[in-house]
CSV table of C-alpha atoms and ligand atoms in Angstrom, one decimal:
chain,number,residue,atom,x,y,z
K,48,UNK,CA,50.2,-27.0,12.5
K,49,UNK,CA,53.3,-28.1,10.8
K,50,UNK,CA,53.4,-31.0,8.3
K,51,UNK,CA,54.8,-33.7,10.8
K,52,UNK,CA,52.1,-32.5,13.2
K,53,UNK,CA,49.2,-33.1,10.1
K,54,UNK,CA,50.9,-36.2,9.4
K,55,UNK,CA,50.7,-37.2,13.3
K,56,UNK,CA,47.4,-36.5,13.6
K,57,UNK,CA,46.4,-38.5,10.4
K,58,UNK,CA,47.7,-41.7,11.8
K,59,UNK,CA,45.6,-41.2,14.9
K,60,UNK,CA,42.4,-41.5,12.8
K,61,UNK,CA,41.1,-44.6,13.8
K,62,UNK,CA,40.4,-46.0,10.5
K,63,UNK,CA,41.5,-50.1,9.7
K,64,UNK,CA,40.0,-51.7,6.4
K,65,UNK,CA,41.8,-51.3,3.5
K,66,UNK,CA,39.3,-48.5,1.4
K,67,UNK,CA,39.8,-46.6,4.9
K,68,UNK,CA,43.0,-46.9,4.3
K,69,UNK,CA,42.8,-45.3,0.7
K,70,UNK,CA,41.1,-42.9,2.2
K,71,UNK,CA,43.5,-42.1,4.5
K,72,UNK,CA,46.0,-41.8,2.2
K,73,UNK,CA,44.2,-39.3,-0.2
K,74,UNK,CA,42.9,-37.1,2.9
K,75,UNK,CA,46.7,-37.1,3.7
K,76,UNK,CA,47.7,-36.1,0.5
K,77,UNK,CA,45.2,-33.5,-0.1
K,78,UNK,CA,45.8,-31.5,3.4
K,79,UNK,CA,49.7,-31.8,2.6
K,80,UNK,CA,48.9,-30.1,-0.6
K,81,UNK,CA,46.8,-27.6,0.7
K,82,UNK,CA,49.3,-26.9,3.1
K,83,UNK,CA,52.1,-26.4,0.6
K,84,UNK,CA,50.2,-24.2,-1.3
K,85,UNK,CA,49.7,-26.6,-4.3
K,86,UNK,CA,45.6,-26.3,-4.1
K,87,UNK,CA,46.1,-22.7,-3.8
K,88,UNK,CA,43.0,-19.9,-3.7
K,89,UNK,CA,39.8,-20.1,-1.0
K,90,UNK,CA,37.8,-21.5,-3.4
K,91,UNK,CA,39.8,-24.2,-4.1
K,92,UNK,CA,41.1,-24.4,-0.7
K,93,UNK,CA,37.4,-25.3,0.4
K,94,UNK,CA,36.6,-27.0,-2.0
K,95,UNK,CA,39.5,-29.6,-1.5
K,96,UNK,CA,38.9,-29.5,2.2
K,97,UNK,CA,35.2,-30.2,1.5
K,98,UNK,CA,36.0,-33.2,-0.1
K,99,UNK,CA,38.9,-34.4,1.7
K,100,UNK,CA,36.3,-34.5,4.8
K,101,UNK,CA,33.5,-36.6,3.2
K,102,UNK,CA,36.6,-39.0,2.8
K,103,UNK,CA,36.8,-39.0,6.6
K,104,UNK,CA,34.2,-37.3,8.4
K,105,UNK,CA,35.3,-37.2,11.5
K,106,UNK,CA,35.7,-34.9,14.7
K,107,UNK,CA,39.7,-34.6,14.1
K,108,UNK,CA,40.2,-34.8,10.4
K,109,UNK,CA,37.7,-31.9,10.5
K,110,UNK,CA,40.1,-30.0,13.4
K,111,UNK,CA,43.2,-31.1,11.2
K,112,UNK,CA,41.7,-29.9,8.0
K,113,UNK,CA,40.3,-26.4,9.7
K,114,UNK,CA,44.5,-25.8,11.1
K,115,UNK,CA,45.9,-25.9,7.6
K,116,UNK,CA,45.1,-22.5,6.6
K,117,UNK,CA,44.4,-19.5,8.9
K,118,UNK,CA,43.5,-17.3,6.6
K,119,UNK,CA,40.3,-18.7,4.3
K,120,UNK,CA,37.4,-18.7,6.5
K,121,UNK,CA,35.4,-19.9,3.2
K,122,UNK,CA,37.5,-23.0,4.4
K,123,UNK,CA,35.7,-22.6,8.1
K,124,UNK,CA,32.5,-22.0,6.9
K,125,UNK,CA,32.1,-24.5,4.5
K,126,UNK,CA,33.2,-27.2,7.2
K,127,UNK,CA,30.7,-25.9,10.0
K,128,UNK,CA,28.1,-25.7,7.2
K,129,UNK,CA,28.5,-29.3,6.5
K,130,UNK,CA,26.9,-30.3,9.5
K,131,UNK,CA,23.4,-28.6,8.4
K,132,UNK,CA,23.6,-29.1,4.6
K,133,UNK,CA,24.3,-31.8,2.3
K,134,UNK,CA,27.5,-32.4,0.9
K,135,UNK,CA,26.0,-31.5,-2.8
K,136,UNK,CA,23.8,-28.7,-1.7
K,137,UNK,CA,27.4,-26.7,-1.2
K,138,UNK,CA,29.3,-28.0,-4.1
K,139,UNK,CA,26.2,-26.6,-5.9
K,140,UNK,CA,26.7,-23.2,-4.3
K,141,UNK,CA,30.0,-22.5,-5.5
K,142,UNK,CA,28.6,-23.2,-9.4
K,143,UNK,CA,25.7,-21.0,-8.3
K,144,UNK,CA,27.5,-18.5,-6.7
K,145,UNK,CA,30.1,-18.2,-9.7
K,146,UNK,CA,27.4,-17.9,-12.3
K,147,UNK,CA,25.4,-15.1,-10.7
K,148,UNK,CA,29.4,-13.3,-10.1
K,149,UNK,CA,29.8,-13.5,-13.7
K,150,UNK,CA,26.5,-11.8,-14.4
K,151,UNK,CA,27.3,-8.9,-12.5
K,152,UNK,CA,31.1,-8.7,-13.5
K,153,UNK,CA,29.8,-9.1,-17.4
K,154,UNK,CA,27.8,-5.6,-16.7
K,155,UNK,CA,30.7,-3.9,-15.2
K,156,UNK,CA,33.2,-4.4,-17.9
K,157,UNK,CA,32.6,-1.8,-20.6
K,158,UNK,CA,34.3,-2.2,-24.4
K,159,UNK,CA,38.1,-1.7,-24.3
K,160,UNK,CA,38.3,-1.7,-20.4
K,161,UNK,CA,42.1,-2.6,-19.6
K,162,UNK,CA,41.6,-4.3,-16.3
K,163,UNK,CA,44.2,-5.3,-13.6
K,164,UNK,CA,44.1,-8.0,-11.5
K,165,UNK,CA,46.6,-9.4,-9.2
K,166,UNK,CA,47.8,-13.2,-7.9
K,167,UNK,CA,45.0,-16.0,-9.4
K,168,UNK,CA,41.9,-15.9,-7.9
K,169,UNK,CA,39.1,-18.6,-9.4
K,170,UNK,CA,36.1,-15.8,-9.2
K,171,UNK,CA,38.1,-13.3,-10.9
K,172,UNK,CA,39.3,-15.3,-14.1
K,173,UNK,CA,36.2,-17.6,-14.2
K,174,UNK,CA,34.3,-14.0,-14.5
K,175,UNK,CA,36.7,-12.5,-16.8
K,176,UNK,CA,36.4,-16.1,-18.9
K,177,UNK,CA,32.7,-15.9,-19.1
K,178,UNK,CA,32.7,-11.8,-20.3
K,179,UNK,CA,34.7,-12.8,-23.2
K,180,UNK,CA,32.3,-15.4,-24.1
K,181,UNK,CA,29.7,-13.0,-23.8
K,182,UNK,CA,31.5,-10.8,-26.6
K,183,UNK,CA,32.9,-8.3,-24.4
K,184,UNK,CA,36.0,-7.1,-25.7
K,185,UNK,CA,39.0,-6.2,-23.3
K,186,UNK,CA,42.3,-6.4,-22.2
K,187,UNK,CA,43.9,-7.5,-18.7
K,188,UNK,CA,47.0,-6.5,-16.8
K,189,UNK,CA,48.1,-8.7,-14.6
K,190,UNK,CA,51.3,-9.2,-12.1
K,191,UNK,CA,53.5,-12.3,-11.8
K,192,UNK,CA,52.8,-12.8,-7.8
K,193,UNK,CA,56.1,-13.5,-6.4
K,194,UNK,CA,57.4,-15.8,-4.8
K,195,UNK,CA,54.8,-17.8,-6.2
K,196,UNK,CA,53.9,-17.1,-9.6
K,197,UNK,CA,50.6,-17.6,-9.0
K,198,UNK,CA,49.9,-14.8,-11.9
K,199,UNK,CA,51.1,-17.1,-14.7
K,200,UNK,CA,48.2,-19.7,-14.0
K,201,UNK,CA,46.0,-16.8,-14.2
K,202,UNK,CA,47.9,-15.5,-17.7
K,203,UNK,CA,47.6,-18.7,-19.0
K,204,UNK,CA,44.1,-19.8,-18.0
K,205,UNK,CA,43.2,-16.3,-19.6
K,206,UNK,CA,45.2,-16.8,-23.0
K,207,UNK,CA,43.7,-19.9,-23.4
K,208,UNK,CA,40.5,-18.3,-23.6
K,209,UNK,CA,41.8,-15.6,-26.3
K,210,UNK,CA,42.0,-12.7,-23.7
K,211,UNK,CA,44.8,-10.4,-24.5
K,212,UNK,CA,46.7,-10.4,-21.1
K,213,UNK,CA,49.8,-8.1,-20.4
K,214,UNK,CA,52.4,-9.6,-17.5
K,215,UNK,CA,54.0,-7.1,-15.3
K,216,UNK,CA,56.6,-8.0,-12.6
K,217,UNK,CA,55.5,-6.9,-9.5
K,218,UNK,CA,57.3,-3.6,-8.7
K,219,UNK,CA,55.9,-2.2,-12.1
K,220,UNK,CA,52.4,-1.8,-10.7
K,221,UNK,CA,52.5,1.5,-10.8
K,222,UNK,CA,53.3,1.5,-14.0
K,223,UNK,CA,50.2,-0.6,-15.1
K,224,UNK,CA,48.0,1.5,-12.3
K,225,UNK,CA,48.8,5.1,-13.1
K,226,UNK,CA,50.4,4.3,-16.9
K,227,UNK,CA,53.3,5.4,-18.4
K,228,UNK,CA,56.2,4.3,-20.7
K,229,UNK,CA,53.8,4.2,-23.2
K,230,UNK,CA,51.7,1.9,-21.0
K,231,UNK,CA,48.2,2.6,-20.9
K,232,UNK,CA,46.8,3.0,-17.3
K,233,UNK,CA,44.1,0.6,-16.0
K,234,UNK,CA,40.9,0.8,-16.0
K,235,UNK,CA,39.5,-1.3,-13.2
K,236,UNK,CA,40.9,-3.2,-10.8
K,237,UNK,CA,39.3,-6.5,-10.1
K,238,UNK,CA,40.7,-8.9,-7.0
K,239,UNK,CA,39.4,-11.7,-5.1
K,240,UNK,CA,39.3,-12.0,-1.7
K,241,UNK,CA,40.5,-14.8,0.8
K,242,UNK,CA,38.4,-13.0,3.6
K,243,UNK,CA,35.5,-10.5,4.0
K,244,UNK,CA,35.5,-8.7,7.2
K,245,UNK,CA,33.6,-6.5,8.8
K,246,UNK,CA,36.8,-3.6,8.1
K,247,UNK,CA,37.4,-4.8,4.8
K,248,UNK,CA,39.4,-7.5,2.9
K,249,UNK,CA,42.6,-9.6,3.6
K,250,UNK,CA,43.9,-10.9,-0.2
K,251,UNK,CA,47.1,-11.8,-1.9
K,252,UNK,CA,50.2,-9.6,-0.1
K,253,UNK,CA,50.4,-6.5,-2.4
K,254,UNK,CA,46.5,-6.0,-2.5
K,255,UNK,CA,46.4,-3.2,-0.3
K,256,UNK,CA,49.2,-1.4,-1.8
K,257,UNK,CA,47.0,-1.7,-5.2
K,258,UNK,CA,43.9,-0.6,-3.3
K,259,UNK,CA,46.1,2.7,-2.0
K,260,UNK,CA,46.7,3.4,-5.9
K,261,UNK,CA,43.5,2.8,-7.2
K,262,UNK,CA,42.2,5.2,-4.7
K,263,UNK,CA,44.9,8.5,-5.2
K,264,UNK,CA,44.4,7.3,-9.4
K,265,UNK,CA,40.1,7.1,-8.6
K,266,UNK,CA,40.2,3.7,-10.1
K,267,UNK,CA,37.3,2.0,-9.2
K,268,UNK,CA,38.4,-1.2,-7.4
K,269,UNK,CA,35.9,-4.4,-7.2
K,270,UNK,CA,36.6,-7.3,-4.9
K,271,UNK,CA,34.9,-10.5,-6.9
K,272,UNK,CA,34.3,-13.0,-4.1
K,273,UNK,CA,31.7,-15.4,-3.0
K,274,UNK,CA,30.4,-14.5,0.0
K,275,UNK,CA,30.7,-17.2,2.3
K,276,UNK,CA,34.4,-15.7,2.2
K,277,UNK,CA,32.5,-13.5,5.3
K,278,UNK,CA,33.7,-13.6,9.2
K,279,UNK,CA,33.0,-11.6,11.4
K,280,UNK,CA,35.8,-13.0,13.8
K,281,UNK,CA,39.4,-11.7,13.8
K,282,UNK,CA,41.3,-13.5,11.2
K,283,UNK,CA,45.4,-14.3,11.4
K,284,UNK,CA,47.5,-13.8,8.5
K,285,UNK,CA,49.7,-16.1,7.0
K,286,UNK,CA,53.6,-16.2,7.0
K,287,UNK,CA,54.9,-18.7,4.4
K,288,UNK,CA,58.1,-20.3,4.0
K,289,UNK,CA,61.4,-18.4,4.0
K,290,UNK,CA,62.8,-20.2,1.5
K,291,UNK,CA,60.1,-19.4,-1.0
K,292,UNK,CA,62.0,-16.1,-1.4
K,293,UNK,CA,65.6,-16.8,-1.1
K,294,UNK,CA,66.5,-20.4,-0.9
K,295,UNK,CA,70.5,-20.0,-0.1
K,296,UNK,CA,70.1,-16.3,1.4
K,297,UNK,CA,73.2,-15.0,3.2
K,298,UNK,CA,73.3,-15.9,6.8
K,299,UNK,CA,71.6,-13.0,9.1
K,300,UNK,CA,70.1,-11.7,5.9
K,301,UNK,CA,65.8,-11.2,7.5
K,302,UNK,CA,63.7,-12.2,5.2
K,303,UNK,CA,59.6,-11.2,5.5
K,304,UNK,CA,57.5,-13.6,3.3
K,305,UNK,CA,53.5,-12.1,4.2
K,306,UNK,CA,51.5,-14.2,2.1
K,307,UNK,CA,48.5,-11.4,2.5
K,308,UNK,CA,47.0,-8.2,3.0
K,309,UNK,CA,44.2,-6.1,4.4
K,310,UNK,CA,42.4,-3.8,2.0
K,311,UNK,CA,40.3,-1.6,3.5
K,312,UNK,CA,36.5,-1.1,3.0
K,313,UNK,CA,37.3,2.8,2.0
K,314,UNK,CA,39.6,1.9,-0.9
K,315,UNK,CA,36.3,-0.8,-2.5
K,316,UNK,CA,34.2,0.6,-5.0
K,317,UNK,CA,31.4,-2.9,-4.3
K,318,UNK,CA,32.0,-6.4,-3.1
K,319,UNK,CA,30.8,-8.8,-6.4
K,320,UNK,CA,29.0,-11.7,-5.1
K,321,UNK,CA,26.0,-13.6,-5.4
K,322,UNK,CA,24.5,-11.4,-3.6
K,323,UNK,CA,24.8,-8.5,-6.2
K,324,UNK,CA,27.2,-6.0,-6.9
K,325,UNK,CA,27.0,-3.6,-3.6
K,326,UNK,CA,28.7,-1.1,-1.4
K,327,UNK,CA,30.5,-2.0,1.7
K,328,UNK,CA,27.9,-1.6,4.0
K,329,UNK,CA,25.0,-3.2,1.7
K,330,UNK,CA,26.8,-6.2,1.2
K,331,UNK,CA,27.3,-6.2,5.3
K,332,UNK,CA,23.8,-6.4,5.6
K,333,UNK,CA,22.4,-8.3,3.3
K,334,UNK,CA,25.4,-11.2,4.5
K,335,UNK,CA,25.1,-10.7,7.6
K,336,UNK,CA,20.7,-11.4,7.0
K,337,UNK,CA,22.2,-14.3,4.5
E,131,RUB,C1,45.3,-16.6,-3.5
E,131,RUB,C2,44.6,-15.3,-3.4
E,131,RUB,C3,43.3,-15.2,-4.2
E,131,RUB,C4,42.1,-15.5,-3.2
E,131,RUB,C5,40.8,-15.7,-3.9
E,131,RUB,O1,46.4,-16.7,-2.7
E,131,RUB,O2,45.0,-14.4,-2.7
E,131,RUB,O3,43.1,-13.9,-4.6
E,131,RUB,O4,42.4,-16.8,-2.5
E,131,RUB,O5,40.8,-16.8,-4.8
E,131,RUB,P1,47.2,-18.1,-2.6
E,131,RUB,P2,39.5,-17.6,-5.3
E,131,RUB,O6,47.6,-18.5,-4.0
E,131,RUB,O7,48.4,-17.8,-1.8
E,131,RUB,O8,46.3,-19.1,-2.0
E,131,RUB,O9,38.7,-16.6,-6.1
E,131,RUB,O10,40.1,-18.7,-6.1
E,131,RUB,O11,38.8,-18.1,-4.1
């Protein structure tokens, strides 16, 4: 759905008084910035869209706020979910669910561990946050995320909590994976996940190129997500904005802008939810009993 069609559909809510009306205009303004990637991440995606809806509750603000992004089924779930649980009951589960990640991410990361993650992902650096409270000492690698930067909010949220944190530009992952130029290699790989399928992961474009790596370098790769991240349905992946990457490109230049990536089950060492720390298949069926 493009903006004008969001916008469209907004104005056919049939809301009239004026707090409807601030209402409206918040909902508005919260799906156009999900939409332009401003609220950017699943969690946050959801989270937004969670509130935006208890805003509006309504048949068609839900089907508006479900088009904005195709690829965060957290986003689906948590709107279907809201029809059998209260409005606090989930907000409670994503504080839940990130405090029993960080338990389980605080016993994976040994002293001195250099750790690569990829894009910003609010499981990942919340987990990484709460192991240095904990004492645990280590360092993180991390890539700038083109055409988006999205990896210097996740440098900056780290630094601010006295992690040491190492920038690469994208095309030197390698370099930060399988070390050299007196670059250390990684120990671990840590990335979040926008979706868990039944084949494996879709996350940030350039995950499953990492997961290839980490599995010819026997990295171990963990996938830190919450697990109402799960689908079993097919899930469509995002195309962004041209311009993103080259605002005044060349005429007939093409330009491919994938916003994500399918990593496959083989290339996972566990899935790190609330549910524990498991293997592909265990955290299939103990989701799928969830
Ligand atoms: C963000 C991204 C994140 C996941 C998980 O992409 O790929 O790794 O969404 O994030 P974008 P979280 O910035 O394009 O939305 O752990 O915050 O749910």
């Amino acid at each position: 759905m493009t903006f004008r069609i969001i916008v469209n559909s907004i104005k056919r809510l049939n809301l009239n008084n004026q707090s409807k009306m601030n209402k409206k205009k918040k909902f508005a303004k919260i799906a156009q910035d999900i939409k332009d990637i401003k609220i950017q991440g699943a969690r946050n995606v959801a989270k937004q869209a969670l509130y935006a809806y208890s805003l509006i509750p309504t048949k068609q603000s839900k089907k508006i706020l479900m088009s904005l992004r195709p690829t965060e089924p957290m986003l689906f779930n948590v709107l279907k979910k809201v029809e059998i649980q209260s409005y606090q009951e989930i907000l409670n589960h994503f504080e839940d669910a990130q405090q029993k990640i960080n338990q389980e991410v605080v016993k994976i990361i040994k002293s001195q561990d250099i750790i690569f993650t990829h894009c910003h992902s609010t499981n990942v650096v919340n987990a990484l946050i709460y192991a240095k409270k904990q004492g645990k000492n280590f360092e993180v690698y991390l890539t700038e995320t083109r055409p988006l930067f999205q990896g210097r909010k996740t440098a900056t949220e780290l630094r601010k909590a006295g992690i040491k944190t190492t920038m690469f530009v994208d095309s030197a992952l390698g370099i930060a994976l399988m070390g050299s130029q007196g670059v250390k290699k990684a120990d671990k790989i840590f990335l979040g996940a926008d979706a868990l399928l039944n084949a494996g992961v879709i996350n940030k474009v350039g995950s499953g190129l990492i997961s290839k790596v980490a599995k010819l370098e026997k990295t171990p790769l963990y996938i830190v997500a919450d697990s109402w991240k799960y689908t079993p349905d097919k899930i469509k992946l995002e195309q962004r904005n041209l311009k993103e990457v080259w605002d005044d490109a060349p005429a007939k230049v093409k330009i491919k802008n994938p916003a994500f990536e399918f990593v496959p089950r083989e290339n996972i060492k566990n899935i790190v939810s609330e549910l524990g720390a498991l293997t592909y298949s265990n955290f299939l069926k103990k989701v799928k009993k969830a």
